[in-house]
Short mmCIF file of C-alpha atoms and ligand atoms in Angstrom, two decimals:
data_model
loop_
_atom_site.label_atom_id
_atom_site.label_comp_id
_atom_site.label_asym_id
_atom_site.label_seq_id
_atom_site.Cartn_x
_atom_site.Cartn_y
_atom_site.Cartn_z
CA MET A 1 220.18 94.92 99.02
CA LEU A 2 217.61 97.35 100.33
CA HIS A 3 218.41 100.10 102.85
CA GLU A 4 216.65 99.31 106.18
CA ARG A 5 214.30 102.30 105.80
CA LEU A 6 213.32 101.17 102.32
CA GLU A 7 212.54 97.53 103.18
CA PRO A 8 209.13 98.33 104.79
CA ILE A 9 208.24 100.63 101.88
CA TYR A 10 208.91 97.81 99.43
CA ASP A 11 206.94 95.32 101.57
CA ALA A 12 203.97 97.70 101.57
CA VAL A 13 204.14 98.04 97.76
CA VAL A 14 204.03 94.24 97.39
CA ASP A 15 201.17 94.00 99.86
CA ARG A 16 199.09 96.75 98.20
CA ASN A 17 199.70 95.50 94.66
CA GLN A 18 199.38 91.76 95.01
CA GLY A 19 200.23 89.55 92.05
CA GLU A 20 201.78 92.43 90.08
CA THR A 21 205.24 90.87 89.90
CA GLU A 22 206.68 93.06 87.13
CA PHE A 23 205.68 96.17 89.10
CA HIS A 24 207.33 94.80 92.26
CA GLN A 25 210.52 94.11 90.24
CA ALA A 26 210.60 97.64 88.80
CA VAL A 27 210.04 99.24 92.23
CA ARG A 28 212.67 97.09 93.92
CA GLU A 29 215.28 97.99 91.30
CA VAL A 30 214.75 101.71 91.93
CA LEU A 31 214.61 101.40 95.72
CA GLU A 32 217.88 99.43 95.74
CA SER A 33 219.59 102.55 94.39
CA LEU A 34 218.04 105.05 96.79
CA GLY A 35 219.81 104.20 100.08
CA PRO A 36 222.58 106.82 99.59
CA VAL A 37 219.96 109.44 98.65
CA LEU A 38 218.12 109.03 101.95
CA ALA A 39 221.39 109.33 103.86
CA LYS A 40 222.13 112.65 102.15
CA HIS A 41 218.56 114.03 101.95
CA PRO A 42 216.37 113.10 104.94
CA GLU A 43 213.68 115.50 103.65
CA TYR A 44 212.48 112.88 101.13
CA ALA A 45 211.74 110.43 103.95
CA GLU A 46 210.14 113.12 106.10
CA HIS A 47 207.68 114.01 103.31
CA LYS A 48 207.14 110.36 102.30
CA ILE A 49 208.24 111.10 98.76
CA ILE A 50 209.25 107.49 98.14
CA GLU A 51 205.92 106.08 99.33
CA ARG A 52 204.12 108.69 97.21
CA ILE A 53 206.19 108.04 94.10
CA CYS A 54 205.28 104.32 94.26
CA GLU A 55 201.54 105.05 94.28
CA PRO A 56 200.03 106.04 90.90
CA GLU A 57 198.10 109.32 90.92
CA ARG A 58 195.24 107.73 88.96
CA GLN A 59 194.45 104.26 87.56
CA ILE A 60 191.85 103.87 84.85
CA VAL A 61 190.56 100.41 83.81
CA PHE A 62 187.82 100.08 81.23
CA ARG A 63 185.87 97.76 78.93
CA VAL A 64 186.66 97.85 75.20
CA PRO A 65 183.81 96.22 73.24
CA TRP A 66 184.18 95.81 69.47
CA GLU A 67 182.88 93.70 66.60
CA ASP A 68 185.14 91.40 64.55
CA ASP A 69 184.89 90.77 60.81
CA ASN A 70 182.57 87.81 61.36
CA GLY A 71 180.08 89.93 63.27
CA TYR A 72 181.01 88.48 66.69
CA VAL A 73 181.24 90.72 69.74
CA GLN A 74 184.71 90.85 71.33
CA ILE A 75 185.57 92.30 74.73
CA ASN A 76 188.99 93.50 75.85
CA ARG A 77 190.23 95.35 78.90
CA GLY A 78 191.85 98.79 78.52
CA PHE A 79 194.18 100.54 80.98
CA ARG A 80 195.71 103.94 81.54
CA ILE A 81 197.89 104.53 84.59
CA GLU A 82 198.56 108.23 85.16
CA PHE A 83 201.51 107.62 87.40
CA ASN A 84 203.13 110.93 88.22
CA GLY A 85 202.40 114.41 86.89
CA ALA A 86 204.86 116.46 88.96
CA LEU A 87 206.99 117.44 85.96
CA GLY A 88 204.31 117.85 83.28
CA PRO A 89 201.41 116.09 81.52
CA TYR A 90 201.42 112.30 81.89
CA LYS A 91 203.41 110.91 78.98
CA GLY A 92 203.98 107.32 77.93
CA GLY A 93 202.94 104.77 75.33
CA LEU A 94 200.07 102.36 74.79
CA ARG A 95 200.76 98.62 74.50
CA PHE A 96 198.40 96.23 72.70
CA HIS A 97 199.47 92.69 73.57
CA PRO A 98 197.61 89.71 75.12
CA SER A 99 199.99 89.74 78.13
CA VAL A 100 198.88 93.24 79.21
CA TYR A 101 197.38 93.50 82.71
CA GLN A 102 197.55 95.99 85.57
CA GLY A 103 201.03 94.81 86.73
CA ILE A 104 202.63 95.29 83.30
CA VAL A 105 201.09 98.72 82.79
CA LYS A 106 202.12 99.80 86.28
CA PHE A 107 205.72 98.65 85.87
CA LEU A 108 205.93 100.49 82.56
CA GLY A 109 204.33 103.63 84.04
CA PHE A 110 206.67 103.58 87.04
CA GLU A 111 209.77 103.26 84.82
CA GLN A 112 208.43 106.01 82.59
CA VAL A 113 208.35 108.52 85.47
CA PHE A 114 212.12 108.24 85.98
CA LYS A 115 212.94 107.99 82.28
CA ASN A 116 210.99 111.13 81.46
CA ALA A 117 212.69 112.98 84.30
CA LEU A 118 216.10 111.95 82.95
CA THR A 119 215.42 113.62 79.59
CA GLY A 120 215.31 117.00 81.37
CA LEU A 121 212.05 117.80 79.52
CA PRO A 122 208.74 118.88 81.14
CA ILE A 123 206.86 115.57 81.04
CA GLY A 124 205.27 113.43 83.74
CA GLY A 125 204.95 109.64 83.47
CA GLY A 126 202.09 107.34 82.49
CA LYS A 127 201.42 104.22 80.46
CA GLY A 128 198.44 102.35 79.05
CA GLY A 129 197.23 99.66 76.72
CA ALA A 130 194.94 96.70 76.35
CA ASP A 131 195.05 92.90 76.41
CA PHE A 132 194.15 92.98 72.70
CA ASP A 133 196.15 90.75 70.33
CA PRO A 134 196.58 92.51 66.99
CA LYS A 135 198.18 89.41 65.39
CA GLY A 136 196.05 88.04 62.57
CA ARG A 137 193.49 90.87 62.82
CA SER A 138 192.42 92.64 59.65
CA GLU A 139 193.02 96.35 59.00
CA ARG A 140 189.31 97.04 59.70
CA GLU A 141 189.36 95.08 62.97
CA ILE A 142 192.41 97.07 64.14
CA MET A 143 190.60 100.30 63.26
CA ARG A 144 187.41 99.31 65.07
CA PHE A 145 189.38 98.28 68.14
CA CYS A 146 191.31 101.60 68.20
CA GLN A 147 188.07 103.56 67.81
CA SER A 148 186.39 101.71 70.68
CA PHE A 149 189.49 102.11 72.87
CA MET A 150 189.57 105.86 72.24
CA THR A 151 185.82 106.23 72.81
CA GLU A 152 186.51 105.65 76.52
CA MET A 153 190.08 106.99 76.72
CA TYR A 154 189.46 110.42 75.17
CA ARG A 155 187.81 111.87 78.26
CA HIS A 156 191.03 111.33 80.24
CA LEU A 157 193.40 112.83 77.65
CA GLY A 158 194.43 116.32 76.58
CA GLU A 159 197.59 118.08 75.43
CA HIS A 160 198.02 119.53 78.94
CA THR A 161 196.73 116.45 80.77
CA ASP A 162 197.80 113.11 79.35
CA VAL A 163 199.54 112.43 76.03
CA PRO A 164 199.91 108.77 74.94
CA ALA A 165 202.18 107.39 72.19
CA GLY A 166 202.98 103.91 70.79
CA ASP A 167 204.59 100.82 72.33
CA ILE A 168 204.39 97.09 71.51
CA GLY A 169 201.56 96.54 69.01
CA VAL A 170 200.90 100.28 68.61
CA GLY A 171 202.71 102.03 65.76
CA GLY A 172 201.93 104.80 63.27
CA ARG A 173 198.85 103.04 61.88
CA GLU A 174 197.19 102.64 65.30
CA ILE A 175 198.12 106.18 66.39
CA GLY A 176 196.41 107.43 63.20
CA TYR A 177 193.15 105.61 64.02
CA LEU A 178 193.29 106.71 67.68
CA PHE A 179 193.89 110.34 66.71
CA GLY A 180 191.10 110.22 64.10
CA GLN A 181 188.61 109.04 66.72
CA TYR A 182 189.80 111.62 69.28
CA LYS A 183 189.29 114.38 66.71
CA ARG A 184 185.83 113.10 65.84
CA LEU A 185 184.71 112.85 69.46
CA THR A 186 186.04 116.22 70.59
CA ASN A 187 185.69 118.22 67.37
CA ARG A 188 189.17 119.59 68.07
CA TYR A 189 192.34 119.26 65.98
CA GLU A 190 194.43 118.91 69.12
CA SER A 191 197.64 117.59 67.54
CA GLY A 192 199.55 117.52 70.82
CA VAL A 193 197.23 114.92 72.40
CA LEU A 194 199.04 111.93 70.86
CA THR A 195 202.62 111.56 69.65
CA GLY A 196 204.08 109.21 67.06
CA LYS A 197 201.68 110.63 64.45
CA ASN A 198 202.37 110.43 60.76
CA GLU A 199 204.52 113.34 59.57
CA ALA A 200 201.68 114.40 57.24
CA PHE A 201 199.53 115.47 60.21
CA GLY A 202 201.81 116.75 62.92
CA GLY A 203 204.23 113.89 63.57
CA ALA A 204 207.85 114.76 64.35
CA GLN A 205 210.60 113.77 61.95
CA ILE A 206 212.53 110.77 63.28
CA ARG A 207 210.01 109.96 66.05
CA THR A 208 209.72 106.49 64.48
CA GLU A 209 213.47 106.03 64.56
CA ALA A 210 214.13 107.83 67.85
CA THR A 211 214.05 105.00 70.41
CA GLY A 212 216.32 102.72 68.39
CA TYR A 213 218.69 105.52 67.35
CA GLY A 214 218.82 106.86 70.90
CA THR A 215 219.69 103.42 72.31
CA VAL A 216 222.65 103.18 69.94
CA PHE A 217 223.75 106.74 70.78
CA PHE A 218 223.79 105.67 74.42
CA VAL A 219 226.04 102.71 73.55
CA GLN A 220 228.30 105.08 71.62
CA ASP A 221 228.64 107.29 74.71
CA MET A 222 229.28 104.36 77.08
CA LEU A 223 231.96 103.01 74.73
CA SER A 224 233.51 106.42 74.27
CA VAL A 225 234.05 106.74 78.06
CA ARG A 226 236.11 103.52 77.74
CA GLY A 227 238.05 104.84 74.74
CA GLU A 228 236.19 102.57 72.32
CA SER A 229 233.64 102.97 69.51
CA LEU A 230 231.06 100.94 67.60
CA ALA A 231 233.13 100.85 64.41
CA GLY A 232 234.09 97.28 63.58
CA LYS A 233 232.02 95.78 66.39
CA THR A 234 229.37 93.07 65.97
CA ALA A 235 225.96 93.29 67.63
CA VAL A 236 222.93 91.10 68.36
CA VAL A 237 219.49 92.67 68.70
CA SER A 238 216.32 91.03 69.99
CA GLY A 239 212.99 91.84 68.35
CA SER A 240 212.33 93.13 64.85
CA GLY A 241 209.78 95.80 65.69
CA ASN A 242 210.02 99.56 65.86
CA VAL A 243 212.88 99.83 68.36
CA ALA A 244 214.91 96.91 66.96
CA ILE A 245 214.75 97.99 63.31
CA TYR A 246 216.09 101.50 63.90
CA ALA A 247 218.67 100.34 66.43
CA MET A 248 220.01 98.00 63.73
CA GLN A 249 219.98 100.77 61.15
CA LYS A 250 222.02 103.09 63.40
CA VAL A 251 224.55 100.39 64.35
CA HIS A 252 225.22 99.89 60.63
CA GLU A 253 225.47 103.66 60.01
CA LEU A 254 228.09 103.90 62.76
CA GLY A 255 230.26 101.14 61.30
CA GLY A 256 229.10 98.13 63.33
CA THR A 257 227.47 94.95 62.01
CA VAL A 258 224.28 93.43 63.41
CA VAL A 259 224.49 89.67 62.90
CA ALA A 260 221.22 88.58 64.52
CA CYS A 261 217.70 89.73 65.39
CA SER A 262 214.46 87.92 66.32
CA ASP A 263 210.70 87.91 66.67
CA SER A 264 208.43 85.97 69.01
CA GLU A 265 208.90 82.82 66.87
CA GLY A 266 212.70 82.57 66.86
CA ALA A 267 216.06 84.08 65.93
CA LEU A 268 217.55 85.09 62.59
CA TYR A 269 221.30 84.90 62.00
CA ASP A 270 223.03 86.43 58.99
CA GLU A 271 226.81 86.20 58.98
CA LYS A 272 226.95 88.91 56.28
CA GLY A 273 225.04 91.32 58.50
CA ILE A 274 221.25 91.67 58.79
CA ASP A 275 219.66 93.33 55.76
CA VAL A 276 217.66 95.96 57.67
CA GLU A 277 215.73 97.15 54.61
CA LEU A 278 214.48 93.60 54.08
CA VAL A 279 213.42 93.30 57.75
CA LYS A 280 211.59 96.64 57.40
CA GLU A 281 209.79 95.42 54.31
CA LEU A 282 208.74 92.17 56.03
CA LYS A 283 207.67 93.65 59.36
CA GLU A 284 206.48 97.19 58.53
CA VAL A 285 205.02 96.79 55.05
CA GLU A 286 204.04 93.15 54.54
CA ARG A 287 203.47 92.60 58.29
CA THR A 288 204.63 89.01 57.96
CA ARG A 289 206.99 86.72 59.91
CA LEU A 290 210.73 87.25 60.19
CA SER A 291 211.34 83.64 59.05
CA GLU A 292 210.40 84.78 55.50
CA TYR A 293 213.80 86.56 55.38
CA THR A 294 215.54 83.29 54.49
CA GLU A 295 213.38 82.95 51.35
CA ARG A 296 214.84 86.19 50.01
CA ARG A 297 218.42 86.21 51.27
CA ALA A 298 220.55 83.10 51.04
CA SER A 299 222.87 84.02 53.92
CA GLY A 300 219.95 84.16 56.42
CA ARG A 301 219.41 81.30 58.89
CA PHE A 302 216.25 81.19 61.02
CA ARG A 303 215.80 78.87 64.01
CA GLN A 304 212.67 78.60 66.08
CA ASP A 305 214.34 77.23 69.19
CA ARG A 306 217.12 79.81 69.23
CA GLN A 307 217.71 83.08 71.09
CA VAL A 308 219.97 85.83 69.75
CA TRP A 309 221.91 85.78 73.04
CA GLU A 310 223.56 82.48 72.05
CA ILE A 311 225.30 84.17 69.13
CA PRO A 312 228.71 85.73 69.94
CA ALA A 313 228.83 89.53 69.59
CA ASP A 314 230.55 92.57 71.11
CA VAL A 315 227.31 94.43 71.82
CA ALA A 316 223.84 93.19 72.85
CA LEU A 317 220.70 95.30 72.42
CA PRO A 318 217.54 93.77 73.93
CA CYS A 319 214.72 95.53 72.04
CA ALA A 320 211.73 93.14 72.36
CA THR A 321 210.13 92.79 75.78
CA GLN A 322 210.59 92.50 79.58
CA ASN A 323 212.72 89.82 81.26
CA GLU A 324 214.21 88.39 78.06
CA ILE A 325 217.78 88.23 79.45
CA THR A 326 218.04 86.21 82.64
CA GLY A 327 221.24 85.44 84.58
CA LYS A 328 221.88 82.46 82.29
CA GLU A 329 221.74 84.44 79.04
CA ALA A 330 223.79 87.27 80.56
CA GLU A 331 226.52 84.83 81.60
CA GLN A 332 226.56 83.37 78.11
CA LEU A 333 226.92 86.82 76.54
CA VAL A 334 229.78 87.61 78.92
CA ARG A 335 231.52 84.30 78.09
CA ASN A 336 231.17 85.14 74.40
CA GLY A 337 233.02 88.45 74.85
CA CYS A 338 230.15 90.99 75.02
CA VAL A 339 231.46 94.40 76.22
CA ALA A 340 228.34 96.59 76.14
CA VAL A 341 224.58 96.12 76.63
CA ALA A 342 221.91 98.79 76.23
CA GLU A 343 218.22 98.16 76.89
CA GLY A 344 216.10 99.38 73.97
CA ALA A 345 213.17 97.54 75.57
CA ASN A 346 211.79 98.25 79.04
CA MET A 347 213.24 96.04 81.80
CA PRO A 348 214.43 93.28 79.40
CA THR A 349 217.13 92.17 81.85
CA THR A 350 216.27 90.41 85.11
CA PRO A 351 218.06 91.53 88.32
CA GLU A 352 220.32 88.41 88.07
CA GLY A 353 221.17 89.38 84.48
CA VAL A 354 222.07 92.94 85.49
CA ARG A 355 224.31 91.63 88.30
CA ALA A 356 226.07 89.25 85.89
CA PHE A 357 226.83 92.09 83.46
CA GLN A 358 227.93 94.55 86.11
CA SER A 359 230.18 92.10 87.96
CA ALA A 360 231.89 91.20 84.67
CA GLY A 361 232.59 94.89 83.96
CA VAL A 362 230.25 95.04 80.93
CA ALA A 363 229.04 98.61 80.20
CA PHE A 364 225.33 98.28 81.01
CA GLY A 365 222.79 100.97 80.02
CA PRO A 366 219.38 100.46 81.69
CA GLY A 367 216.21 101.11 79.67
CA LYS A 368 215.24 104.19 81.69
CA ALA A 369 218.26 105.92 80.24
CA ALA A 370 219.12 104.03 77.05
CA ASN A 371 215.64 104.06 75.48
CA ALA A 372 214.68 107.59 76.59
CA GLY A 373 215.18 108.92 73.04
CA GLY A 374 211.66 107.90 71.99
CA VAL A 375 209.82 109.80 74.67
CA ALA A 376 212.23 112.73 74.35
CA THR A 377 211.38 113.03 70.66
CA SER A 378 207.70 112.73 71.58
CA ALA A 379 208.17 115.77 73.82
CA LEU A 380 209.79 117.54 70.86
CA GLU A 381 206.72 116.58 68.79
CA MET A 382 204.54 118.22 71.46
CA GLN A 383 206.69 121.37 71.23
CA GLN A 384 206.27 121.49 67.45
CA ASN A 385 202.50 120.88 67.69
CA ALA A 386 202.13 123.67 70.28
CA SER A 387 203.86 126.16 67.98
CA ARG A 388 202.37 124.74 64.74
CA ASP A 389 205.92 124.19 63.57
CA SER A 390 207.76 121.35 61.85
CA TRP A 391 211.49 120.86 62.22
CA SER A 392 213.85 119.36 59.65
CA ARG A 393 215.13 115.81 59.94
CA GLU A 394 218.71 117.01 60.51
CA PHE A 395 217.72 119.39 63.31
CA SER A 396 215.48 116.75 64.94
CA GLU A 397 218.25 114.17 64.93
CA GLN A 398 220.72 116.70 66.31
CA ARG A 399 218.32 117.47 69.20
CA LEU A 400 217.94 113.74 69.87
CA ARG A 401 221.73 113.29 69.87
CA GLU A 402 222.18 116.15 72.37
CA ILE A 403 219.43 114.83 74.64
CA MET A 404 220.94 111.32 74.68
CA SER A 405 224.38 112.72 75.54
CA ASN A 406 222.82 114.69 78.37
CA VAL A 407 221.01 111.59 79.65
CA HIS A 408 224.26 109.62 79.52
CA ASP A 409 226.24 112.34 81.29
CA ARG A 410 223.56 112.85 83.95
CA CYS A 411 223.62 109.11 84.79
CA TYR A 412 227.41 108.93 84.69
CA ARG A 413 227.96 111.99 86.91
CA THR A 414 225.25 111.03 89.40
CA ALA A 415 226.70 107.53 89.78
CA GLU A 416 230.09 109.08 90.60
CA GLU A 417 228.58 111.61 93.00
CA TYR A 418 226.76 108.88 94.95
CA GLY A 419 229.77 106.57 95.22
CA THR A 420 228.98 104.01 92.48
CA PRO A 421 231.16 105.07 89.51
CA GLY A 422 230.29 103.40 86.19
CA ASP A 423 226.95 102.09 87.54
CA TYR A 424 224.41 103.52 85.09
CA VAL A 425 221.54 101.72 86.87
CA ALA A 426 222.18 103.63 90.11
CA GLY A 427 222.95 106.84 88.19
CA ALA A 428 219.67 106.69 86.23
CA ASN A 429 217.53 105.80 89.24
CA ILE A 430 219.02 108.47 91.49
CA ALA A 431 219.10 111.28 88.89
CA GLY A 432 215.51 110.54 87.81
CA PHE A 433 214.33 110.34 91.41
CA LEU A 434 215.96 113.62 92.44
CA ARG A 435 214.27 115.58 89.66
CA VAL A 436 210.80 114.17 90.34
CA GLY A 437 211.26 114.19 94.13
CA ASP A 438 212.25 117.86 94.17
CA ALA A 439 209.24 118.82 92.04
CA MET A 440 206.96 116.84 94.39
CA LEU A 441 208.40 118.61 97.43
CA ALA A 442 207.86 121.99 95.77
CA LEU A 443 204.25 121.21 94.79
CA GLY A 444 203.24 120.31 98.34
CA LEU A 445 201.09 117.40 99.49
CA VAL A 446 198.92 116.88 96.41
P1 LIG B 1 206.91 96.41 68.41
O1 LIG B 1 207.16 97.29 67.25
O2 LIG B 1 205.55 95.86 68.62
O3 LIG B 1 207.97 95.22 68.32
C1 LIG B 1 208.12 94.30 69.36
C2 LIG B 1 209.08 93.21 68.91
O4 LIG B 1 209.36 92.37 70.01
C3 LIG B 1 208.51 92.32 67.82
O5 LIG B 1 209.55 91.84 67.01
C4 LIG B 1 207.88 91.18 68.63
O6 LIG B 1 207.81 89.95 67.89
C5 LIG B 1 208.85 91.05 69.78
N1 LIG B 1 208.14 90.61 70.99
C6 LIG B 1 207.11 91.24 71.61
N2 LIG B 1 206.68 90.55 72.68
C7 LIG B 1 207.45 89.46 72.71
C8 LIG B 1 207.50 88.35 73.58
N3 LIG B 1 206.67 88.23 74.63
N4 LIG B 1 208.45 87.42 73.33
C9 LIG B 1 209.30 87.55 72.28
N5 LIG B 1 209.30 88.58 71.42
C10 LIG B 1 208.39 89.51 71.64
O7 LIG B 1 207.29 97.14 69.79
P2 LIG B 1 208.40 98.26 70.06
O8 LIG B 1 207.74 99.58 70.02
O9 LIG B 1 209.59 98.01 69.21
O10 LIG B 1 208.76 97.97 71.59
C11 LIG B 1 209.76 97.03 71.98
C12 LIG B 1 210.22 97.33 73.39
O11 LIG B 1 210.75 98.66 73.45
C13 LIG B 1 209.13 97.28 74.47
O12 LIG B 1 209.72 96.83 75.68
C14 LIG B 1 208.73 98.73 74.62
O13 LIG B 1 208.15 98.98 75.90
C15 LIG B 1 210.09 99.38 74.49
N6 LIG B 1 210.06 100.81 74.12
C16 LIG B 1 209.44 101.23 72.98
C17 LIG B 1 209.46 102.58 72.65
C18 LIG B 1 208.87 103.08 71.36
O14 LIG B 1 209.07 104.27 71.06
N7 LIG B 1 208.21 102.29 70.57
C19 LIG B 1 210.08 103.49 73.52
C20 LIG B 1 210.72 103.03 74.66
C21 LIG B 1 210.72 101.69 74.95
P3 LIG B 1 206.51 89.65 66.98
O15 LIG B 1 206.64 90.51 65.78
O16 LIG B 1 206.61 88.19 66.70
O17 LIG B 1 205.33 90.01 67.84
#
């Protein structure tokens, strides 16, 4: 339910951003938490902070022309939404996927503003990408696409202005090509302009692992509040990309067993526990399909028509894409005994799904909080680049662990303070909003 003062603000967002359904969903979820904030702090309404926070500071849309291996000209559309810079340079990943359009980039950018605020680090929020499908493209085609994308993007970036990273379809390889082109165009070795770089040229240790690890740390903290732990628990994870792989690895390190994961073709079940090294080999090195797993490990079962949510487990970690758990899947997970859910992906649970989890008493960690470890480690990469320093793996993981505990505690405490104990969705939205809102008030009407 929306507070009566927030209803017209939401209606105006829908009206001004027609057809952008994912953006509307992300805005509504935040506004639903802000009623108690307005009651306590009328100054935000007086200065129209909520209206301002829903309007991106800058939206860049551009043509990305490139040539494929057969000599044909291809055209894609590129985006960068610089959503809110009150806390620092715009920070957020780039997504290369055919589903990308303004509404997806805006929802991701909006979420990023609150997530970045929750980390306590000095970073604003932004997001970008292109409707480019990397599947089936050769190494050279990927490189040419990245170079063309950066040839327009570079003029909007800078270590103090806007600092992209990876997301779906953009990993270490793509960041390398993007950084190479930025360097060539600007004649500057400005390491801090992109994060998620290879460790050989300024990348932070454990940046690759950070989002997945951080998501599992968040589960650990939610369980610990309830006097439980991950040891001995089973988990299902959607996706088999960057976030999913390292979430699985950390669950295993902490004594749990991941029994299922997936890709866009179907779900893989392994009663003996997923062999994460094999998934890494298939997806990161050979860049092939997850279904190949069954050729190499007899206990693996792959089904095209199956979702991981059908498989009973104590913990569910959606790490693929938006709106992958609806009310129906959430109810099934609850029936099967699931006690904790943390969103490694951005907005993977629909509002009906969130309600089903919360009303069943499942510990539910929203993406803004649970997957903040990736961007937090990106901010640590920026710190290291600025001081030409490189931290050890142990120290980097310790920093990530501390940051995730702080994010958890901030959400937990804020939810209590605003009368919704145990509601991490409200806690994350309110705590993120307060930090950005206060900075916006202090910076004046800009
Ligand atoms: P990724 O490495 O490209 O992996 C994405 C995985 O999800 C792949 O297994 C992919 O399957 C699957 N997938 C993608 N779109 C899908 C769809 N429409 N239906 C079904 N499966 C789909 O991407 P990622 O970096 O792990 O990102 C995953 C999620 O985490 C996204 O929501 C992203 O915004 C969020 N996130 C990422 C980071 C980060 O640091 N990377 C940080 C915070 C949040 P295929 O292999 O078949 O394509």
